Amino acid sequence: VFQNMQTTECDFTNGTEKVRLVQRYIYNRQQYLMFDSDVGLHVGFTPFGERCAKQANSDPVFMESRRTAVDWFCRHNYPIAAPFSVERR
């Protein structure tokens, strides 16, 4: 049995003033590739991940989509997640 998964996290600091998007790509419990919106590039952690990062970083249309995901994914979903994470005490 093999496991291949991707996780996406939006980290909000001071509401939507500072937003960070982190996408992790994992195969068999080992992270091989990560995108961090603060860095703005994919980073590979294994030889396969380095090849994937090189391919993804060389595609300008794909990278523009990833860099703007902070706005169209994280900030768009903030009103949905805020009552469960921010206003709860």
PDB file of N, CA and C in Angstrom:
ATOM      1  N   VAL A   1       0.847  -1.162   0.000  1.00  0.00           N
ATOM      2  CA  VAL A   1       0.000   0.000   0.000  1.00  0.00           C
ATOM      3  C   VAL A   1       0.898   1.233   0.000  1.00  0.00           C
ATOM      4  N   PHE A   2       0.592   2.166  -0.907  1.00  0.00           N
ATOM      5  CA  PHE A   2       1.348   3.405  -1.016  1.00  0.00           C
ATOM      6  C   PHE A   2       0.447   4.575  -0.659  1.00  0.00           C
ATOM      7  N   GLN A   3       1.020   5.586  -0.083  1.00  0.00           N
ATOM      8  CA  GLN A   3       0.261   6.769   0.306  1.00  0.00           C
ATOM      9  C   GLN A   3       0.866   7.984  -0.378  1.00  0.00           C
ATOM     10  N   ASN A   4       0.027   8.714  -1.102  1.00  0.00           N
ATOM     11  CA  ASN A   4       0.439   9.948  -1.757  1.00  0.00           C
ATOM     12  C   ASN A   4      -0.549  11.026  -1.351  1.00  0.00           C
ATOM     13  N   MET A   5      -0.076  12.107  -0.737  1.00  0.00           N
ATOM     14  CA  MET A   5      -1.008  13.135  -0.287  1.00  0.00           C
ATOM     15  C   MET A   5      -0.403  14.522  -0.398  1.00  0.00           C
ATOM     16  N   GLN A   6      -1.294  15.500  -0.387  1.00  0.00           N
ATOM     17  CA  GLN A   6      -0.910  16.901  -0.431  1.00  0.00           C
ATOM     18  C   GLN A   6      -1.690  17.633   0.655  1.00  0.00           C
ATOM     19  N   THR A   7      -1.005  18.465   1.425  1.00  0.00           N
ATOM     20  CA  THR A   7      -1.691  19.272   2.433  1.00  0.00           C
ATOM     21  C   THR A   7      -1.490  20.740   2.095  1.00  0.00           C
ATOM     22  N   THR A   8      -2.491  21.525   2.392  1.00  0.00           N
ATOM     23  CA  THR A   8      -2.433  22.966   2.173  1.00  0.00           C
ATOM     24  C   THR A   8      -2.803  23.660   3.463  1.00  0.00           C
ATOM     25  N   GLU A   9      -1.948  24.570   3.917  1.00  0.00           N
ATOM     26  CA  GLU A   9      -2.181  25.305   5.156  1.00  0.00           C
ATOM     27  C   GLU A   9      -2.165  26.797   4.854  1.00  0.00           C
ATOM     28  N   CYS A  10      -3.078  27.509   5.470  1.00  0.00           N
ATOM     29  CA  CYS A  10      -3.075  28.964   5.431  1.00  0.00           C
ATOM     30  C   CYS A  10      -2.828  29.454   6.847  1.00  0.00           C
ATOM     31  N   ASP A  11      -1.751  30.197   7.043  1.00  0.00           N
ATOM     32  CA  ASP A  11      -1.427  30.757   8.345  1.00  0.00           C
ATOM     33  C   ASP A  11      -1.765  32.240   8.337  1.00  0.00           C
ATOM     34  N   PHE A  12      -2.662  32.647   9.241  1.00  0.00           N
ATOM     35  CA  PHE A  12      -3.097  34.033   9.320  1.00  0.00           C
ATOM     36  C   PHE A  12      -2.471  34.680  10.540  1.00  0.00           C
ATOM     37  N   THR A  13      -1.836  35.834  10.333  1.00  0.00           N
ATOM     38  CA  THR A  13      -1.281  36.617  11.415  1.00  0.00           C
ATOM     39  C   THR A  13      -1.987  37.967  11.412  1.00  0.00           C
ATOM     40  N   ASN A  14      -2.606  38.306  12.530  1.00  0.00           N
ATOM     41  CA  ASN A  14      -3.304  39.578  12.669  1.00  0.00           C
ATOM     42  C   ASN A  14      -4.419  39.695  11.624  1.00  0.00           C
ATOM     43  N   GLY A  15      -5.315  38.714  11.629  1.00  0.00           N
ATOM     44  CA  GLY A  15      -6.403  38.700  10.647  1.00  0.00           C
ATOM     45  C   GLY A  15      -5.864  38.348   9.277  1.00  0.00           C
ATOM     46  N   THR A  16      -6.221  39.123   8.278  1.00  0.00           N
ATOM     47  CA  THR A  16      -5.708  38.860   6.931  1.00  0.00           C
ATOM     48  C   THR A  16      -4.572  39.812   6.572  1.00  0.00           C
ATOM     49  N   GLU A  17      -3.982  40.449   7.584  1.00  0.00           N
ATOM     50  CA  GLU A  17      -2.895  41.385   7.307  1.00  0.00           C
ATOM     51  C   GLU A  17      -1.666  40.656   6.765  1.00  0.00           C
ATOM     52  N   LYS A  18      -1.282  39.565   7.400  1.00  0.00           N
ATOM     53  CA  LYS A  18      -0.145  38.749   6.936  1.00  0.00           C
ATOM     54  C   LYS A  18      -0.636  37.321   6.771  1.00  0.00           C
ATOM     55  N   VAL A  19      -0.617  36.840   5.544  1.00  0.00           N
ATOM     56  CA  VAL A  19      -1.108  35.504   5.245  1.00  0.00           C
ATOM     57  C   VAL A  19       0.019  34.713   4.591  1.00  0.00           C
ATOM     58  N   ARG A  20       0.157  33.471   5.011  1.00  0.00           N
ATOM     59  CA  ARG A  20       1.193  32.593   4.466  1.00  0.00           C
ATOM     60  C   ARG A  20       0.541  31.290   4.015  1.00  0.00           C
ATOM     61  N   LEU A  21       0.850  30.866   2.806  1.00  0.00           N
ATOM     62  CA  LEU A  21       0.346  29.617   2.255  1.00  0.00           C
ATOM     63  C   LEU A  21       1.489  28.613   2.185  1.00  0.00           C
ATOM     64  N   VAL A  22       1.252  27.415   2.718  1.00  0.00           N
ATOM     65  CA  VAL A  22       2.252  26.348   2.663  1.00  0.00           C
ATOM     66  C   VAL A  22       1.583  25.105   2.100  1.00  0.00           C
ATOM     67  N   GLN A  23       2.136  24.570   1.017  1.00  0.00           N
ATOM     68  CA  GLN A  23       1.653  23.322   0.436  1.00  0.00           C
ATOM     69  C   GLN A  23       2.749  22.277   0.567  1.00  0.00           C
ATOM     70  N   ARG A  24       2.387  21.130   1.108  1.00  0.00           N
ATOM     71  CA  ARG A  24       3.352  20.044   1.300  1.00  0.00           C
ATOM     72  C   ARG A  24       2.906  18.839   0.475  1.00  0.00           C
ATOM     73  N   TYR A  25       3.845  18.226  -0.205  1.00  0.00           N
ATOM     74  CA  TYR A  25       3.595  17.029  -0.995  1.00  0.00           C
ATOM     75  C   TYR A  25       4.321  15.874  -0.316  1.00  0.00           C
ATOM     76  N   ILE A  26       3.589  14.819   0.018  1.00  0.00           N
ATOM     77  CA  ILE A  26       4.104  13.726   0.840  1.00  0.00           C
ATOM     78  C   ILE A  26       3.860  12.401   0.136  1.00  0.00           C
ATOM     79  N   TYR A  27       4.869  11.549   0.130  1.00  0.00           N
ATOM     80  CA  TYR A  27       4.742  10.202  -0.414  1.00  0.00           C
ATOM     81  C   TYR A  27       5.281   9.230   0.612  1.00  0.00           C
ATOM     82  N   ASN A  28       4.439   8.288   1.032  1.00  0.00           N
ATOM     83  CA  ASN A  28       4.815   7.297   2.058  1.00  0.00           C
ATOM     84  C   ASN A  28       5.415   7.949   3.307  1.00  0.00           C
ATOM     85  N   ARG A  29       4.709   8.935   3.842  1.00  0.00           N
ATOM     86  CA  ARG A  29       5.083   9.642   5.069  1.00  0.00           C
ATOM     87  C   ARG A  29       6.400  10.406   4.970  1.00  0.00           C
ATOM     88  N   GLN A  30       6.880  10.668   3.761  1.00  0.00           N
ATOM     89  CA  GLN A  30       8.096  11.450   3.595  1.00  0.00           C
ATOM     90  C   GLN A  30       7.780  12.655   2.711  1.00  0.00           C
ATOM     91  N   GLN A  31       8.045  13.834   3.226  1.00  0.00           N
ATOM     92  CA  GLN A  31       7.810  15.050   2.447  1.00  0.00           C
ATOM     93  C   GLN A  31       8.890  15.166   1.391  1.00  0.00           C
ATOM     94  N   TYR A  32       8.467  15.287   0.127  1.00  0.00           N
ATOM     95  CA  TYR A  32       9.447  15.389  -0.939  1.00  0.00           C
ATOM     96  C   TYR A  32       9.442  16.745  -1.627  1.00  0.00           C
ATOM     97  N   LEU A  33       8.375  17.541  -1.431  1.00  0.00           N
ATOM     98  CA  LEU A  33       8.268  18.827  -2.105  1.00  0.00           C
ATOM     99  C   LEU A  33       7.426  19.760  -1.256  1.00  0.00           C
ATOM    100  N   MET A  34       7.781  21.055  -1.256  1.00  0.00           N
ATOM    101  CA  MET A  34       7.017  22.030  -0.484  1.00  0.00           C
ATOM    102  C   MET A  34       7.010  23.360  -1.222  1.00  0.00           C
ATOM    103  N   PHE A  35       5.852  24.040  -1.176  1.00  0.00           N
ATOM    104  CA  PHE A  35       5.753  25.404  -1.671  1.00  0.00           C
ATOM    105  C   PHE A  35       5.409  26.303  -0.495  1.00  0.00           C
ATOM    106  N   ASP A  36       6.171  27.358  -0.327  1.00  0.00           N
ATOM    107  CA  ASP A  36       5.933  28.343   0.723  1.00  0.00           C
ATOM    108  C   ASP A  36       5.764  29.698   0.047  1.00  0.00           C
ATOM    109  N   SER A  37       4.637  30.378   0.316  1.00  0.00           N
ATOM    110  CA  SER A  37       4.383  31.649  -0.363  1.00  0.00           C
ATOM    111  C   SER A  37       5.364  32.730   0.080  1.00  0.00           C
ATOM    112  N   ASP A  38       5.955  32.610   1.265  1.00  0.00           N
ATOM    113  CA  ASP A  38       6.969  33.583   1.685  1.00  0.00           C
ATOM    114  C   ASP A  38       8.233  33.446   0.846  1.00  0.00           C
ATOM    115  N   VAL A  39       8.579  32.225   0.474  1.00  0.00           N
ATOM    116  CA  VAL A  39       9.747  31.980  -0.374  1.00  0.00           C
ATOM    117  C   VAL A  39       9.382  32.241  -1.838  1.00  0.00           C
ATOM    118  N   GLY A  40       8.205  31.802  -2.249  1.00  0.00           N
ATOM    119  CA  GLY A  40       7.732  32.019  -3.615  1.00  0.00           C
ATOM    120  C   GLY A  40       8.177  30.971  -4.604  1.00  0.00           C
ATOM    121  N   LEU A  41       8.794  29.897  -4.125  1.00  0.00           N
ATOM    122  CA  LEU A  41       9.285  28.821  -4.988  1.00  0.00           C
ATOM    123  C   LEU A  41       8.983  27.473  -4.356  1.00  0.00           C
ATOM    124  N   HIS A  42       8.993  26.434  -5.189  1.00  0.00           N
ATOM    125  CA  HIS A  42       8.916  25.067  -4.691  1.00  0.00           C
ATOM    126  C   HIS A  42      10.318  24.648  -4.258  1.00  0.00           C
ATOM    127  N   VAL A  43      10.383  23.894  -3.182  1.00  0.00           N
ATOM    128  CA  VAL A  43      11.656  23.400  -2.660  1.00  0.00           C
ATOM    129  C   VAL A  43      11.567  21.889  -2.567  1.00  0.00           C
ATOM    130  N   GLY A  44      12.557  21.188  -3.131  1.00  0.00           N
ATOM    131  CA  GLY A  44      12.588  19.734  -3.098  1.00  0.00           C
ATOM    132  C   GLY A  44      13.440  19.229  -1.958  1.00  0.00           C
ATOM    133  N   PHE A  45      13.017  18.122  -1.339  1.00  0.00           N
ATOM    134  CA  PHE A  45      13.746  17.542  -0.218  1.00  0.00           C
ATOM    135  C   PHE A  45      14.366  16.190  -0.558  1.00  0.00           C
ATOM    136  N   THR A  46      13.973  15.603  -1.663  1.00  0.00           N
ATOM    137  CA  THR A  46      14.534  14.340  -2.132  1.00  0.00           C
ATOM    138  C   THR A  46      14.963  14.548  -3.585  1.00  0.00           C
ATOM    139  N   PRO A  47      15.705  13.613  -4.165  1.00  0.00           N
ATOM    140  CA  PRO A  47      16.060  13.774  -5.584  1.00  0.00           C
ATOM    141  C   PRO A  47      14.825  13.896  -6.488  1.00  0.00           C
ATOM    142  N   PHE A  48      13.792  13.100  -6.211  1.00  0.00           N
ATOM    143  CA  PHE A  48      12.559  13.219  -6.990  1.00  0.00           C
ATOM    144  C   PHE A  48      11.898  14.573  -6.756  1.00  0.00           C
ATOM    145  N   GLY A  49      11.898  15.038  -5.514  1.00  0.00           N
ATOM    146  CA  GLY A  49      11.322  16.335  -5.187  1.00  0.00           C
ATOM    147  C   GLY A  49      12.071  17.487  -5.835  1.00  0.00           C
ATOM    148  N   GLU A  50      13.379  17.365  -5.940  1.00  0.00           N
ATOM    149  CA  GLU A  50      14.171  18.406  -6.601  1.00  0.00           C
ATOM    150  C   GLU A  50      13.839  18.489  -8.083  1.00  0.00           C
ATOM    151  N   ARG A  51      13.618  17.330  -8.720  1.00  0.00           N
ATOM    152  CA  ARG A  51      13.212  17.338 -10.134  1.00  0.00           C
ATOM    153  C   ARG A  51      11.831  17.958 -10.300  1.00  0.00           C
ATOM    154  N   CYS A  52      10.907  17.619  -9.395  1.00  0.00           N
ATOM    155  CA  CYS A  52       9.555  18.197  -9.445  1.00  0.00           C
ATOM    156  C   CYS A  52       9.610  19.705  -9.207  1.00  0.00           C
ATOM    157  N   ALA A  53      10.441  20.145  -8.273  1.00  0.00           N
ATOM    158  CA  ALA A  53      10.570  21.572  -7.977  1.00  0.00           C
ATOM    159  C   ALA A  53      11.134  22.327  -9.178  1.00  0.00           C
ATOM    160  N   LYS A  54      12.136  21.751  -9.808  1.00  0.00           N
ATOM    161  CA  LYS A  54      12.732  22.391 -10.985  1.00  0.00           C
ATOM    162  C   LYS A  54      11.707  22.529 -12.110  1.00  0.00           C
ATOM    163  N   GLN A  55      10.922  21.485 -12.319  1.00  0.00           N
ATOM    164  CA  GLN A  55       9.899  21.522 -13.362  1.00  0.00           C
ATOM    165  C   GLN A  55       8.805  22.535 -13.025  1.00  0.00           C
ATOM    166  N   ALA A  56       8.337  22.550 -11.783  1.00  0.00           N
ATOM    167  CA  ALA A  56       7.274  23.475 -11.388  1.00  0.00           C
ATOM    168  C   ALA A  56       7.755  24.922 -11.408  1.00  0.00           C
ATOM    169  N   ASN A  57       8.972  25.166 -10.939  1.00  0.00           N
ATOM    170  CA  ASN A  57       9.494  26.533 -10.892  1.00  0.00           C
ATOM    171  C   ASN A  57       9.785  27.091 -12.282  1.00  0.00           C
ATOM    172  N   SER A  58       9.955  26.242 -13.287  1.00  0.00           N
ATOM    173  CA  SER A  58      10.256  26.717 -14.639  1.00  0.00           C
ATOM    174  C   SER A  58       8.997  27.056 -15.431  1.00  0.00           C
ATOM    175  N   ASP A  59       7.807  26.747 -14.901  1.00  0.00           N
ATOM    176  CA  ASP A  59       6.548  27.049 -15.588  1.00  0.00           C
ATOM    177  C   ASP A  59       5.984  28.359 -15.032  1.00  0.00           C
ATOM    178  N   PRO A  60       6.077  29.469 -15.793  1.00  0.00           N
ATOM    179  CA  PRO A  60       5.658  30.769 -15.251  1.00  0.00           C
ATOM    180  C   PRO A  60       4.155  30.865 -14.977  1.00  0.00           C
ATOM    181  N   VAL A  61       3.325  30.213 -15.769  1.00  0.00           N
ATOM    182  CA  VAL A  61       1.873  30.270 -15.553  1.00  0.00           C
ATOM    183  C   VAL A  61       1.505  29.532 -14.268  1.00  0.00           C
ATOM    184  N   PHE A  62       2.071  28.360 -14.051  1.00  0.00           N
ATOM    185  CA  PHE A  62       1.815  27.583 -12.845  1.00  0.00           C
ATOM    186  C   PHE A  62       2.304  28.328 -11.603  1.00  0.00           C
ATOM    187  N   MET A  63       3.485  28.928 -11.684  1.00  0.00           N
ATOM    188  CA  MET A  63       4.035  29.640 -10.530  1.00  0.00           C
ATOM    189  C   MET A  63       3.219  30.891 -10.202  1.00  0.00           C
ATOM    190  N   GLU A  64       2.707  31.580 -11.210  1.00  0.00           N
ATOM    191  CA  GLU A  64       1.861  32.744 -10.941  1.00  0.00           C
ATOM    192  C   GLU A  64       0.585  32.326 -10.226  1.00  0.00           C
ATOM    193  N   SER A  65       0.035  31.173 -10.604  1.00  0.00           N
ATOM    194  CA  SER A  65      -1.143  30.642  -9.926  1.00  0.00           C
ATOM    195  C   SER A  65      -0.840  30.318  -8.473  1.00  0.00           C
ATOM    196  N   ARG A  66       0.307  29.730  -8.195  1.00  0.00           N
ATOM    197  CA  ARG A  66       0.687  29.399  -6.822  1.00  0.00           C
ATOM    198  C   ARG A  66       0.936  30.654  -5.987  1.00  0.00           C
ATOM    199  N   ARG A  67       1.583  31.647  -6.586  1.00  0.00           N
ATOM    200  CA  ARG A  67       1.885  32.871  -5.837  1.00  0.00           C
ATOM    201  C   ARG A  67       0.632  33.670  -5.512  1.00  0.00           C
ATOM    202  N   THR A  68      -0.365  33.612  -6.370  1.00  0.00           N
ATOM    203  CA  THR A  68      -1.604  34.354  -6.114  1.00  0.00           C
ATOM    204  C   THR A  68      -2.606  33.547  -5.299  1.00  0.00           C
ATOM    205  N   ALA A  69      -2.286  32.311  -4.958  1.00  0.00           N
ATOM    206  CA  ALA A  69      -3.206  31.467  -4.186  1.00  0.00           C
ATOM    207  C   ALA A  69      -3.461  32.039  -2.795  1.00  0.00           C
ATOM    208  N   VAL A  70      -2.566  32.870  -2.295  1.00  0.00           N
ATOM    209  CA  VAL A  70      -2.798  33.512  -1.004  1.00  0.00           C
ATOM    210  C   VAL A  70      -4.087  34.329  -1.079  1.00  0.00           C
ATOM    211  N   ASP A  71      -4.299  35.014  -2.187  1.00  0.00           N
ATOM    212  CA  ASP A  71      -5.502  35.843  -2.334  1.00  0.00           C
ATOM    213  C   ASP A  71      -6.737  35.022  -2.663  1.00  0.00           C
ATOM    214  N   TRP A  72      -6.665  34.156  -3.671  1.00  0.00           N
ATOM    215  CA  TRP A  72      -7.877  33.466  -4.128  1.00  0.00           C
ATOM    216  C   TRP A  72      -8.208  32.222  -3.320  1.00  0.00           C
ATOM    217  N   PHE A  73      -7.294  31.719  -2.518  1.00  0.00           N
ATOM    218  CA  PHE A  73      -7.594  30.546  -1.695  1.00  0.00           C
ATOM    219  C   PHE A  73      -7.689  30.910  -0.217  1.00  0.00           C
ATOM    220  N   CYS A  74      -6.633  31.495   0.336  1.00  0.00           N
ATOM    221  CA  CYS A  74      -6.592  31.755   1.779  1.00  0.00           C
ATOM    222  C   CYS A  74      -7.517  32.897   2.186  1.00  0.00           C
ATOM    223  N   ARG A  75      -7.332  34.053   1.588  1.00  0.00           N
ATOM    224  CA  ARG A  75      -8.159  35.197   1.989  1.00  0.00           C
ATOM    225  C   ARG A  75      -9.622  34.978   1.640  1.00  0.00           C
ATOM    226  N   HIS A  76      -9.893  34.241   0.579  1.00  0.00           N
ATOM    227  CA  HIS A  76     -11.270  33.943   0.199  1.00  0.00           C
ATOM    228  C   HIS A  76     -11.952  33.063   1.250  1.00  0.00           C
ATOM    229  N   ASN A  77     -11.223  32.127   1.830  1.00  0.00           N
ATOM    230  CA  ASN A  77     -11.785  31.198   2.809  1.00  0.00           C
ATOM    231  C   ASN A  77     -11.667  31.683   4.244  1.00  0.00           C
ATOM    232  N   TYR A  78     -11.056  32.829   4.484  1.00  0.00           N
ATOM    233  CA  TYR A  78     -10.891  33.345   5.847  1.00  0.00           C
ATOM    234  C   TYR A  78     -12.222  33.540   6.572  1.00  0.00           C
ATOM    235  N   PRO A  79     -13.253  34.138   5.952  1.00  0.00           N
ATOM    236  CA  PRO A  79     -14.525  34.300   6.679  1.00  0.00           C
ATOM    237  C   PRO A  79     -15.168  32.976   7.089  1.00  0.00           C
ATOM    238  N   ILE A  80     -14.874  31.913   6.384  1.00  0.00           N
ATOM    239  CA  ILE A  80     -15.422  30.602   6.723  1.00  0.00           C
ATOM    240  C   ILE A  80     -14.686  30.012   7.926  1.00  0.00           C
ATOM    241  N   ALA A  81     -13.368  30.144   7.967  1.00  0.00           N
ATOM    242  CA  ALA A  81     -12.558  29.533   9.019  1.00  0.00           C
ATOM    243  C   ALA A  81     -12.459  30.397  10.274  1.00  0.00           C
ATOM    244  N   ALA A  82     -12.642  31.689  10.161  1.00  0.00           N
ATOM    245  CA  ALA A  82     -12.439  32.596  11.303  1.00  0.00           C
ATOM    246  C   ALA A  82     -13.338  32.274  12.500  1.00  0.00           C
ATOM    247  N   PRO A  83     -14.627  31.996  12.340  1.00  0.00           N
ATOM    248  CA  PRO A  83     -15.430  31.717  13.536  1.00  0.00           C
ATOM    249  C   PRO A  83     -14.949  30.502  14.331  1.00  0.00           C
ATOM    250  N   PHE A  84     -14.316  29.547  13.672  1.00  0.00           N
ATOM    251  CA  PHE A  84     -13.848  28.342  14.352  1.00  0.00           C
ATOM    252  C   PHE A  84     -12.471  28.492  14.970  1.00  0.00           C
ATOM    253  N   SER A  85     -11.667  29.408  14.455  1.00  0.00           N
ATOM    254  CA  SER A  85     -10.300  29.505  14.928  1.00  0.00           C
ATOM    255  C   SER A  85      -9.991  30.807  15.665  1.00  0.00           C
ATOM    256  N   VAL A  86     -10.590  31.915  15.281  1.00  0.00           N
ATOM    257  CA  VAL A  86     -10.219  33.213  15.838  1.00  0.00           C
ATOM    258  C   VAL A  86     -11.145  33.609  16.987  1.00  0.00           C
ATOM    259  N   GLU A  87     -12.431  33.543  16.768  1.00  0.00           N
ATOM    260  CA  GLU A  87     -13.379  34.062  17.740  1.00  0.00           C
ATOM    261  C   GLU A  87     -13.679  33.096  18.873  1.00  0.00           C
ATOM    262  N   ARG A  88     -13.116  31.909  18.813  1.00  0.00           N
ATOM    263  CA  ARG A  88     -13.388  30.892  19.823  1.00  0.00           C
ATOM    264  C   ARG A  88     -12.452  31.072  21.015  1.00  0.00           C
ATOM    265  N   ARG A  89     -13.022  30.987  22.220  1.00  0.00           N
ATOM    266  CA  ARG A  89     -12.179  31.135  23.426  1.00  0.00           C
ATOM    267  C   ARG A  89     -12.481  30.033  24.391  1.00  0.00           C
TER     268      ARG A  89
END
